[in-house]
Amino acid sequence: ELVVLEFHILQIVEKKIYPIKFFKLEGKSDEIYYFQANEKLERTLNAVVEEHITKFTYLNILYEEEKDKTYSTSLESTITAILKEICGNLFKEGLREALRRFLPDYIKYLAYKVEKEKKLFDVYDKLKGLIWHEVQTYSSEKKIAQKYDNFEESIEEFNKAIKLNPDDYDLYLAKESVLIYFNKYDDLLDFLDEILEMFPAEHKNVEIKRAYILKEKRNIEAGLKIINDLLDGYPNDKNLLIYKAYWLQYLTRKDEAIEVIKNLIQDDPDNGMYHDTYGEMLMSFQDYGKAKMEFLKSIEISSNDWYAFQTYIKLGICDKELGNLELALENLERGKKFIEKSRSDEETKQKWLQIAELFLAEINLLL
């Protein structure tokens, strides 16, 4: 009976045959203990750890200039305090050292879990890169990121440069990059009006950017109207059709969004970006199996496009959601390596690196 029990535990916990997550404590010798995520024990542990970590963070921010003060705490002392509270109450005293080894990774898992929840809204797509590609490329090539430490100084510098050279379009791109970096959406909308007045030939690009900003301000319907108006003037513009598909997705108009992207794929089945975009949409609707197939197709067509690192990371996320944790690790790590080689702007690379780290931290704790 013990052998049968151990077999079933192995199947449920280690083989991941059910969508249930378990945390593992490794005790003395060959002793291994499991407890289920989101059940009473783990929820109580979560509450205790969060309380102590909040205190730890608060004290270190409050006294960050006074490191010699005795009330400035450390993560090690925080873990000791957590152990004092949970050992003998939640867990047996004999598990103290196993818990001491477990808690650092568990704390990291909770931190990444909070960050992941903050990033859930339309974060796993490349729309920003498609629309602002010229701005991001210019910023990357000119290394403008070094000017982002101070918003006021950066804006003043570009305002002076534009005043001296009002016909230099690159200067307008540079100012755009600063405004979008600091999320100055209202200022950016006003600035787009200035650009349109100076460069009327840029009408389509300016209006696409306007639609994106409205999306960021959660006025998605207004953004879709701009895209549809542009399509009236440019009915055969494939990029505009991609944008329309994204906007329909954001409005959870699933069937319409998928119809648009499927039509694009039908017209050009060897376009890797179309398959990648379709995968993003399927992923947003939690159809991870089909999304994975589209990402693999995109990689098969071309693994060297500027968004390739994003494709591997999205593929890893799909694998994770499908329970293929080892494969998820492999693809997430591959995505990180592609980030190192990418010529994308630093902000985009850092965002996707954080996304990869969020899922890697969660997977490593659950393996």
PDB file of C-alpha atoms in Angstrom, residues 46-194:
ATOM      1  CA  ASN A  46       1.575  33.723   2.460  1.00  0.00           C
ATOM      2  CA  ALA A  47      -0.096  36.147   4.887  1.00  0.00           C
ATOM      3  CA  VAL A  48       2.650  35.760   7.507  1.00  0.00           C
ATOM      4  CA  VAL A  49       5.457  36.216   4.972  1.00  0.00           C
ATOM      5  CA  GLU A  50       3.799  39.245   3.363  1.00  0.00           C
ATOM      6  CA  GLU A  51       3.365  40.908   6.759  1.00  0.00           C
ATOM      7  CA  HIS A  52       7.053  40.492   7.621  1.00  0.00           C
ATOM      8  CA  ILE A  53       8.290  41.473   4.155  1.00  0.00           C
ATOM      9  CA  THR A  54       6.129  44.608   4.235  1.00  0.00           C
ATOM     10  CA  LYS A  55       7.710  45.539   7.573  1.00  0.00           C
ATOM     11  CA  PHE A  56      11.179  44.713   6.221  1.00  0.00           C
ATOM     12  CA  THR A  57      10.652  46.886   3.131  1.00  0.00           C
ATOM     13  CA  TYR A  58       9.117  49.753   5.113  1.00  0.00           C
ATOM     14  CA  LEU A  59      11.946  49.898   7.659  1.00  0.00           C
ATOM     15  CA  ASN A  60      14.674  49.791   5.047  1.00  0.00           C
ATOM     16  CA  ILE A  61      13.053  52.584   3.029  1.00  0.00           C
ATOM     17  CA  LEU A  62      12.408  54.635   6.163  1.00  0.00           C
ATOM     18  CA  TYR A  63      15.979  54.350   7.413  1.00  0.00           C
ATOM     19  CA  GLU A  64      17.868  53.864   4.146  1.00  0.00           C
ATOM     20  CA  GLU A  65      20.132  56.812   5.026  1.00  0.00           C
ATOM     21  CA  GLU A  66      20.843  55.469   8.537  1.00  0.00           C
ATOM     22  CA  LYS A  67      22.275  52.008   8.011  1.00  0.00           C
ATOM     23  CA  ASP A  68      23.920  52.019  11.436  1.00  0.00           C
ATOM     24  CA  LYS A  69      20.566  52.139  13.236  1.00  0.00           C
ATOM     25  CA  THR A  70      19.689  48.977  15.129  1.00  0.00           C
ATOM     26  CA  TYR A  71      16.115  49.008  13.814  1.00  0.00           C
ATOM     27  CA  SER A  72      17.277  48.714  10.214  1.00  0.00           C
ATOM     28  CA  THR A  73      16.599  45.076   9.397  1.00  0.00           C
ATOM     29  CA  SER A  74      17.922  42.478   6.957  1.00  0.00           C
ATOM     30  CA  LEU A  75      16.298  39.746   4.917  1.00  0.00           C
ATOM     31  CA  GLU A  76      18.091  37.147   7.034  1.00  0.00           C
ATOM     32  CA  SER A  77      16.644  38.537  10.260  1.00  0.00           C
ATOM     33  CA  THR A  78      13.231  38.748   8.589  1.00  0.00           C
ATOM     34  CA  ILE A  79      13.391  35.049   7.690  1.00  0.00           C
ATOM     35  CA  THR A  80      14.366  34.269  11.293  1.00  0.00           C
ATOM     36  CA  ALA A  81      11.331  36.227  12.499  1.00  0.00           C
ATOM     37  CA  ILE A  82       9.072  34.356  10.072  1.00  0.00           C
ATOM     38  CA  LEU A  83      10.448  31.011  11.275  1.00  0.00           C
ATOM     39  CA  LYS A  84       9.819  32.003  14.889  1.00  0.00           C
ATOM     40  CA  GLU A  85       6.162  32.642  14.071  1.00  0.00           C
ATOM     41  CA  ILE A  86       5.420  29.612  11.892  1.00  0.00           C
ATOM     42  CA  CYS A  87       7.491  26.831  13.498  1.00  0.00           C
ATOM     43  CA  GLY A  88       5.460  25.046  16.145  1.00  0.00           C
ATOM     44  CA  ASN A  89       2.271  26.648  14.831  1.00  0.00           C
ATOM     45  CA  LEU A  90       1.905  26.122  11.085  1.00  0.00           C
ATOM     46  CA  PHE A  91       4.794  23.674  10.689  1.00  0.00           C
ATOM     47  CA  LYS A  92       6.483  21.208  13.017  1.00  0.00           C
ATOM     48  CA  GLU A  93       9.620  22.452  14.736  1.00  0.00           C
ATOM     49  CA  GLY A  94      11.675  19.773  12.997  1.00  0.00           C
ATOM     50  CA  LEU A  95      11.090  21.497   9.649  1.00  0.00           C
ATOM     51  CA  ARG A  96      12.773  24.737  10.737  1.00  0.00           C
ATOM     52  CA  GLU A  97      15.948  24.274   8.662  1.00  0.00           C
ATOM     53  CA  ALA A  98      14.021  22.978   5.650  1.00  0.00           C
ATOM     54  CA  LEU A  99      11.854  26.090   5.843  1.00  0.00           C
ATOM     55  CA  ARG A 100      14.924  28.305   6.218  1.00  0.00           C
ATOM     56  CA  ARG A 101      16.184  26.946   2.881  1.00  0.00           C
ATOM     57  CA  PHE A 102      12.736  27.212   1.312  1.00  0.00           C
ATOM     58  CA  LEU A 103      11.765  30.758   2.327  1.00  0.00           C
ATOM     59  CA  PRO A 104      14.182  32.819   0.159  1.00  0.00           C
ATOM     60  CA  ASP A 105      12.792  31.256  -3.029  1.00  0.00           C
ATOM     61  CA  TYR A 106       9.234  31.487  -1.704  1.00  0.00           C
ATOM     62  CA  ILE A 107       9.685  35.204  -0.985  1.00  0.00           C
ATOM     63  CA  LYS A 108      11.038  35.711  -4.508  1.00  0.00           C
ATOM     64  CA  TYR A 109       8.056  33.762  -5.870  1.00  0.00           C
ATOM     65  CA  LEU A 110       5.597  36.021  -4.025  1.00  0.00           C
ATOM     66  CA  ALA A 111       7.387  39.145  -5.238  1.00  0.00           C
ATOM     67  CA  TYR A 112       7.310  37.980  -8.848  1.00  0.00           C
ATOM     68  CA  LYS A 113       3.673  36.887  -8.469  1.00  0.00           C
ATOM     69  CA  VAL A 114       2.702  40.422  -7.425  1.00  0.00           C
ATOM     70  CA  GLU A 115       4.659  41.915 -10.328  1.00  0.00           C
ATOM     71  CA  LYS A 116       3.094  39.469 -12.786  1.00  0.00           C
ATOM     72  CA  GLU A 117      -0.396  40.475 -11.675  1.00  0.00           C
ATOM     73  CA  LYS A 118       0.519  44.126 -12.309  1.00  0.00           C
ATOM     74  CA  LYS A 119       1.572  43.298 -15.872  1.00  0.00           C
ATOM     75  CA  LEU A 120      -1.388  41.179 -16.978  1.00  0.00           C
ATOM     76  CA  PHE A 121      -3.121  43.805 -19.154  1.00  0.00           C
ATOM     77  CA  ASP A 122      -2.097  43.268 -22.815  1.00  0.00           C
ATOM     78  CA  VAL A 123       1.555  42.956 -21.852  1.00  0.00           C
ATOM     79  CA  TYR A 124       2.432  39.890 -23.920  1.00  0.00           C
ATOM     80  CA  ASP A 125       2.204  41.465 -27.358  1.00  0.00           C
ATOM     81  CA  LYS A 126       4.505  43.450 -29.647  1.00  0.00           C
ATOM     82  CA  LEU A 127       2.070  46.239 -30.566  1.00  0.00           C
ATOM     83  CA  LYS A 128       4.164  48.961 -28.951  1.00  0.00           C
ATOM     84  CA  GLY A 129       7.197  47.791 -30.905  1.00  0.00           C
ATOM     85  CA  LEU A 130       5.259  47.806 -34.172  1.00  0.00           C
ATOM     86  CA  ILE A 131       3.852  51.309 -33.747  1.00  0.00           C
ATOM     87  CA  TRP A 132       6.795  53.033 -32.086  1.00  0.00           C
ATOM     88  CA  HIS A 133       9.512  51.074 -33.908  1.00  0.00           C
ATOM     89  CA  GLU A 134      11.037  54.143 -35.582  1.00  0.00           C
ATOM     90  CA  VAL A 135      11.117  55.994 -32.256  1.00  0.00           C
ATOM     91  CA  GLN A 136      12.630  53.049 -30.394  1.00  0.00           C
ATOM     92  CA  THR A 137      15.184  52.403 -33.131  1.00  0.00           C
ATOM     93  CA  TYR A 138      16.212  56.047 -33.155  1.00  0.00           C
ATOM     94  CA  SER A 139      16.498  56.078 -29.357  1.00  0.00           C
ATOM     95  CA  SER A 140      18.580  52.900 -29.384  1.00  0.00           C
ATOM     96  CA  GLU A 141      20.937  54.088 -32.131  1.00  0.00           C
ATOM     97  CA  LYS A 142      21.425  57.525 -30.550  1.00  0.00           C
ATOM     98  CA  LYS A 143      21.570  56.088 -27.011  1.00  0.00           C
ATOM     99  CA  ILE A 144      18.982  58.604 -25.849  1.00  0.00           C
ATOM    100  CA  ALA A 145      18.182  56.438 -22.829  1.00  0.00           C
ATOM    101  CA  GLN A 146      21.051  58.090 -20.981  1.00  0.00           C
ATOM    102  CA  LYS A 147      19.011  61.330 -21.018  1.00  0.00           C
ATOM    103  CA  TYR A 148      16.034  59.768 -19.264  1.00  0.00           C
ATOM    104  CA  ASP A 149      17.225  60.413 -15.726  1.00  0.00           C
ATOM    105  CA  ASN A 150      15.591  63.833 -15.656  1.00  0.00           C
ATOM    106  CA  PHE A 151      12.386  64.467 -17.583  1.00  0.00           C
ATOM    107  CA  GLU A 152      12.399  68.264 -17.372  1.00  0.00           C
ATOM    108  CA  GLU A 153      16.013  68.595 -18.509  1.00  0.00           C
ATOM    109  CA  SER A 154      15.519  66.155 -21.399  1.00  0.00           C
ATOM    110  CA  ILE A 155      12.390  67.900 -22.668  1.00  0.00           C
ATOM    111  CA  GLU A 156      13.994  71.325 -22.370  1.00  0.00           C
ATOM    112  CA  GLU A 157      17.006  70.118 -24.339  1.00  0.00           C
ATOM    113  CA  PHE A 158      14.873  68.804 -27.202  1.00  0.00           C
ATOM    114  CA  ASN A 159      12.610  71.853 -27.182  1.00  0.00           C
ATOM    115  CA  LYS A 160      15.677  74.049 -27.716  1.00  0.00           C
ATOM    116  CA  ALA A 161      16.987  71.751 -30.455  1.00  0.00           C
ATOM    117  CA  ILE A 162      13.621  71.741 -32.263  1.00  0.00           C
ATOM    118  CA  LYS A 163      13.446  75.531 -32.053  1.00  0.00           C
ATOM    119  CA  LEU A 164      16.860  75.773 -33.740  1.00  0.00           C
ATOM    120  CA  ASN A 165      16.119  73.019 -36.317  1.00  0.00           C
ATOM    121  CA  PRO A 166      12.323  72.827 -36.762  1.00  0.00           C
ATOM    122  CA  ASP A 167      12.599  70.747 -39.960  1.00  0.00           C
ATOM    123  CA  ASP A 168      14.671  67.963 -38.378  1.00  0.00           C
ATOM    124  CA  TYR A 169      12.151  65.122 -37.992  1.00  0.00           C
ATOM    125  CA  ASP A 170      14.595  63.053 -35.938  1.00  0.00           C
ATOM    126  CA  LEU A 171      14.408  65.623 -33.139  1.00  0.00           C
ATOM    127  CA  TYR A 172      10.655  65.115 -32.954  1.00  0.00           C
ATOM    128  CA  LEU A 173      11.195  61.361 -32.692  1.00  0.00           C
ATOM    129  CA  ALA A 174      13.641  61.978 -29.867  1.00  0.00           C
ATOM    130  CA  LYS A 175      11.141  64.100 -27.963  1.00  0.00           C
ATOM    131  CA  GLU A 176       8.450  61.459 -28.545  1.00  0.00           C
ATOM    132  CA  SER A 177      10.740  58.842 -27.014  1.00  0.00           C
ATOM    133  CA  VAL A 178      11.115  60.875 -23.824  1.00  0.00           C
ATOM    134  CA  LEU A 179       7.389  61.582 -23.518  1.00  0.00           C
ATOM    135  CA  ILE A 180       6.383  57.955 -23.985  1.00  0.00           C
ATOM    136  CA  TYR A 181       9.142  56.730 -21.642  1.00  0.00           C
ATOM    137  CA  PHE A 182       7.706  58.870 -18.844  1.00  0.00           C
ATOM    138  CA  ASN A 183       4.087  58.051 -19.801  1.00  0.00           C
ATOM    139  CA  LYS A 184       3.271  61.714 -20.449  1.00  0.00           C
ATOM    140  CA  TYR A 185       0.289  60.775 -22.581  1.00  0.00           C
ATOM    141  CA  ASP A 186      -1.573  64.100 -22.523  1.00  0.00           C
ATOM    142  CA  ASP A 187       1.604  65.983 -23.434  1.00  0.00           C
ATOM    143  CA  LEU A 188       2.264  63.446 -26.170  1.00  0.00           C
ATOM    144  CA  LEU A 189      -1.198  63.915 -27.678  1.00  0.00           C
ATOM    145  CA  ASP A 190      -0.583  67.669 -27.860  1.00  0.00           C
ATOM    146  CA  PHE A 191       2.867  67.089 -29.347  1.00  0.00           C
ATOM    147  CA  LEU A 192       1.423  64.840 -32.063  1.00  0.00           C
ATOM    148  CA  ASP A 193      -0.740  67.781 -33.131  1.00  0.00           C
ATOM    149  CA  GLU A 194       2.430  69.866 -33.488  1.00  0.00           C
TER     150      GLU A 194
END
